[in-house]
Tab-separated table of C-alpha atoms in Angstrom:
chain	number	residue	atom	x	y	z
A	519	UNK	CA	86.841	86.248	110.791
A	520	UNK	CA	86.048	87.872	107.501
A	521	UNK	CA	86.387	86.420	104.213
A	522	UNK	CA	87.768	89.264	101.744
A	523	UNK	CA	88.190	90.600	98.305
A	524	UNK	CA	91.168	92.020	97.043
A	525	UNK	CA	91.391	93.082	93.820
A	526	UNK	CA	93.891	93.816	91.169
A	527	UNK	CA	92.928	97.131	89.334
A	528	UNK	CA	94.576	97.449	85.822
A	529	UNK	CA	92.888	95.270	83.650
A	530	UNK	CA	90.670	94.327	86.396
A	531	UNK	CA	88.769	97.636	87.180
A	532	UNK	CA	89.306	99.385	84.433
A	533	UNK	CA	90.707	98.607	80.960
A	534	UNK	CA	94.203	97.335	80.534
A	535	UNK	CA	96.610	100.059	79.181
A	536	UNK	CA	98.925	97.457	76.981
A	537	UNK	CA	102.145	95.641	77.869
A	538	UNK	CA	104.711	97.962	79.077
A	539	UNK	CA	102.091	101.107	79.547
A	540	UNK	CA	100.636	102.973	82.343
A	541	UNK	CA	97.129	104.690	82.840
A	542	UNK	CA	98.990	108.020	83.596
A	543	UNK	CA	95.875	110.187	83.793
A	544	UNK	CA	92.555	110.617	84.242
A	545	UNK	CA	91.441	110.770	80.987
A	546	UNK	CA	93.021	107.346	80.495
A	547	UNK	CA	91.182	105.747	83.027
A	548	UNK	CA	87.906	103.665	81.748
A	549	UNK	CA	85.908	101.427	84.107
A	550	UNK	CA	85.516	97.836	82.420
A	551	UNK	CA	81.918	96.473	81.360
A	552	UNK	CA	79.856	95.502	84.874
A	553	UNK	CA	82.680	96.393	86.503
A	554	UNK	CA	80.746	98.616	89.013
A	555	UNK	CA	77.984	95.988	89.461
A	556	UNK	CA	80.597	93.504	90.422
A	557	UNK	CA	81.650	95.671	93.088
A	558	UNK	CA	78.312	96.745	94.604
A	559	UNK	CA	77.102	92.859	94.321
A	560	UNK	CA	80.134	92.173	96.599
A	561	UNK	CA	78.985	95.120	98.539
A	562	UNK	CA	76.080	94.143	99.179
A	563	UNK	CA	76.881	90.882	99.826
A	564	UNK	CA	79.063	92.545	102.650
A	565	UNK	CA	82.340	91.614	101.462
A	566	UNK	CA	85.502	93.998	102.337
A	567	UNK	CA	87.139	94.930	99.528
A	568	UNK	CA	90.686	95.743	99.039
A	569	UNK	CA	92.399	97.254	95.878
A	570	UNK	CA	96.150	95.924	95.432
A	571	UNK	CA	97.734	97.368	92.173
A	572	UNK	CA	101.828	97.917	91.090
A	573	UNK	CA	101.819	101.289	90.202
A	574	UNK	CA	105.744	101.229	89.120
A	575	UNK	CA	105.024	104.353	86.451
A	576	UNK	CA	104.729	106.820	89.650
A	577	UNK	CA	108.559	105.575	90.610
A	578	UNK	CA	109.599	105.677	87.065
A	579	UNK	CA	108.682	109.009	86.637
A	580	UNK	CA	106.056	108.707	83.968
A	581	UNK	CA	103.233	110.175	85.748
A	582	UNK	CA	102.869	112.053	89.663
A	583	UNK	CA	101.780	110.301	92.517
A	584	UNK	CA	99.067	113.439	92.346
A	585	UNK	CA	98.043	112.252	89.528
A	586	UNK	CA	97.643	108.889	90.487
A	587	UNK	CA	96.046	109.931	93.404
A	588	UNK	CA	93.274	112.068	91.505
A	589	UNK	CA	92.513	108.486	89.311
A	590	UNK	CA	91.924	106.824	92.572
A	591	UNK	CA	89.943	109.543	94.048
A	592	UNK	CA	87.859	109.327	90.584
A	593	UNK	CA	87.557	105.699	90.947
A	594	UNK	CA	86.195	105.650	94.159
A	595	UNK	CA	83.761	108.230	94.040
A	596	UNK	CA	82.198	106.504	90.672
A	597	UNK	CA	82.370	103.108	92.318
A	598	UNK	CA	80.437	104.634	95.866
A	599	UNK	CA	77.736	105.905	93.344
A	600	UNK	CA	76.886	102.745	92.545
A	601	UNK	CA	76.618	101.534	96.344
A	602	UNK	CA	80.434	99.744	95.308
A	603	UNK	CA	82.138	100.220	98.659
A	604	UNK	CA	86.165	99.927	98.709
A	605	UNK	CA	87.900	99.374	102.270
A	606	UNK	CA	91.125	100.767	101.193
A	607	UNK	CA	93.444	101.126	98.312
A	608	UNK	CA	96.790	99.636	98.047
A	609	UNK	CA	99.488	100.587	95.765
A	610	UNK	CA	103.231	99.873	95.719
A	611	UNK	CA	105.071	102.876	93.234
A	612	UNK	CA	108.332	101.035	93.435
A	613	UNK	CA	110.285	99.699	90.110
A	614	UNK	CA	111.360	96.016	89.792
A	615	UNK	CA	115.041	96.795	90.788
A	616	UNK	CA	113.802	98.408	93.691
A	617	UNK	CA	112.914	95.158	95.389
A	618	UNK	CA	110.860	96.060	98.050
A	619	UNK	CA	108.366	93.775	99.603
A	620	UNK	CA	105.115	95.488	98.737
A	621	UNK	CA	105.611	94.880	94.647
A	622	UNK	CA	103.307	92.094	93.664
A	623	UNK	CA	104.253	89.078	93.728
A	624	UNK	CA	105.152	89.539	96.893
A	625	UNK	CA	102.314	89.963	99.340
A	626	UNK	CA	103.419	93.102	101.112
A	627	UNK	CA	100.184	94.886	100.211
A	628	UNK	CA	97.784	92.738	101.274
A	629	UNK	CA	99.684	92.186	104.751
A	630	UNK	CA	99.327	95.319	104.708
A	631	UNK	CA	95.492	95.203	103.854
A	632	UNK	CA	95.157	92.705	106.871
A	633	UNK	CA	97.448	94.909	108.879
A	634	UNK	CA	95.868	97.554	108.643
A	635	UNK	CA	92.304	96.406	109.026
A	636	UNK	CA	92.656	94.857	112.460
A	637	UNK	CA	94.354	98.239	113.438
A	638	UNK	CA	90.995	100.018	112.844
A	639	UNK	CA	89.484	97.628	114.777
A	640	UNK	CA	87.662	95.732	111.726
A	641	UNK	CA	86.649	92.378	111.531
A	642	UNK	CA	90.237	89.806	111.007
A	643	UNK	CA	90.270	88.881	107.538
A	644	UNK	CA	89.826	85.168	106.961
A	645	UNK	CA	93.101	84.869	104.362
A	646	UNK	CA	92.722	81.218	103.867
A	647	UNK	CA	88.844	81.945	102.404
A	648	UNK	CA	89.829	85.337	100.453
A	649	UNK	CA	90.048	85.373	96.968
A	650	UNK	CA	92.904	87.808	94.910
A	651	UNK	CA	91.159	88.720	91.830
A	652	UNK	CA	93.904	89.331	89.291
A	653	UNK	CA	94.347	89.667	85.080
A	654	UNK	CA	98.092	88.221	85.465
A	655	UNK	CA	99.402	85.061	86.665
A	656	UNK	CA	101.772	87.637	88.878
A	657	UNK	CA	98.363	88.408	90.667
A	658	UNK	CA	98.173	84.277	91.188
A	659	UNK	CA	101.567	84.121	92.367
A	660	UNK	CA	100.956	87.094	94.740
A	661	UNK	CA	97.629	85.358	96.135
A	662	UNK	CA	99.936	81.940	96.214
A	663	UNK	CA	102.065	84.464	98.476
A	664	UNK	CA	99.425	85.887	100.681
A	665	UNK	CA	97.743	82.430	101.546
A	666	UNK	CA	93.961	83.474	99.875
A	667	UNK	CA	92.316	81.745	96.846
A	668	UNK	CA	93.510	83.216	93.061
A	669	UNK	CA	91.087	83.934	90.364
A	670	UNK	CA	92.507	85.115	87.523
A	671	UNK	CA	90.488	87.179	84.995
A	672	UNK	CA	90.652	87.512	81.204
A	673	UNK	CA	89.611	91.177	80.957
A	674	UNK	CA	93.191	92.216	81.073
A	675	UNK	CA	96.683	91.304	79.869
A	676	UNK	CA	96.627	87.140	80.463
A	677	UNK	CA	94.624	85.411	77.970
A	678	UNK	CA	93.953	81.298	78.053
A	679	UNK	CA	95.568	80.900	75.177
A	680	UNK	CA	98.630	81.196	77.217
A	681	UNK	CA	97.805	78.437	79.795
A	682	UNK	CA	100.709	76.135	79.059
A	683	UNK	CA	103.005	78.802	79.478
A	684	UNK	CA	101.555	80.028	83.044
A	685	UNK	CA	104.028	79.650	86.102
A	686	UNK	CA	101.575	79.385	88.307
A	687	UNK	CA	97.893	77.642	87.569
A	688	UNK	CA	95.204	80.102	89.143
A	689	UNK	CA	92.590	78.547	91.373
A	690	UNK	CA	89.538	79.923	89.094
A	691	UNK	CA	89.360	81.117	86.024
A	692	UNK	CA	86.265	83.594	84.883
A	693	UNK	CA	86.319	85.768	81.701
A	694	UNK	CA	85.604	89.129	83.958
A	695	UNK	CA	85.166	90.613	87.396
A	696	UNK	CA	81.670	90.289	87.062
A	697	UNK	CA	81.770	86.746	86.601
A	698	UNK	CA	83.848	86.486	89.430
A	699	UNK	CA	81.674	88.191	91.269
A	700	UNK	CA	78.781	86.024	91.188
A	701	UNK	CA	81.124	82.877	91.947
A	702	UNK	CA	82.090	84.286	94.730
A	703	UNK	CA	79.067	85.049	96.252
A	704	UNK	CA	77.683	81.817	95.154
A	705	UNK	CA	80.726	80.590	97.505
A	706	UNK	CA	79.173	82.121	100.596
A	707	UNK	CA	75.657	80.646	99.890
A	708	UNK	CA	76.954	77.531	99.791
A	709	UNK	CA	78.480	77.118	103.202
């Protein structure tokens, strides 16, 4: 069994857009500080790594799935020129009221993740050793959901200052992917 990464992407990947906004295009889309190098040291490290984002504008109407595809595409390619490798990416375009089971918190997407892996005859993820890397404590509640280990980030939208007010209390904290990162492999050493 394989332990995994899955990662949030707003505010984890790439900057946060604001509260109630949506990277709708390409131009929008900036890769956070040592966010690459996060993702190759993972890489290398031979972790599989699994992108699980709400994407809600796409069902909204506020931007085309074509659109969100050619971010993605974008994202990849930079990330796989800097030896970052990606197993898959995971994206539920469904609104709130739509209540489906892939919007996070719910773990539909990583089941899915998982689901999906073993179909292609990959190494079984290890859930119980994964971490959810997330900028919101609905990223915590979704890892909570899933049955892997929640750090939560403050490149994004949470911020500590907010701590009393959380719903949920993350497993780790770490001020940025990259940070995370290094724990994380520091994790594997250590066993």
């Amino acid at each position: 069994m394989k332990t995994s990464v899955f990662l949030d992407r707003d505010g984890v990947i790439n900057r946060y857009p604001g509260d109630g906004k949506y990277v709708t295009n390409l131009k929008e889309f900036r890769f956070l500080p040592k966010v690459k190098k996060a993702i190759a040291l993972l890489t290398a490290h031979k972790y599989p790594i699994f992108i699980i984002s709400n994407q809600a504008g796409v069902g909204k109407g506020l931007y085309t799935q074509e659109a969100l595809d050619r971010i993605t595409e974008y994202m990849l390619k930079e990330l796989a020129r800097h030896k970052a490798k990606v197993q898959a990416v995971y994206y539920c375009a469904h609104r709130n009221e739509d209540n489906c089971s892939c919007r996070k918190p719910k773990a539909g997407l990583i089941l899915s993740a998982i689901k999906h892996n073993s179909n292609a005859g990959l190494e079984e993820v290890d859930i119980q050793n994964s971490f959810f890397v997330g900028d919101t404590i609905r990223d915590v509640q979704t890892a909570r959901a899933a049955g892997c280990r929640s750090i939560l980030v403050f490149s994004g939208q949470e911020k500590p200052a907010h701590r009393d007010s959380w719903q949920a209390q993350p497993d780790y904290v770490f001020p940025d992917l990259y940070q995370a990162a290094e724990f994380i492999v520091n994790q594997k050493s250590a066993l």
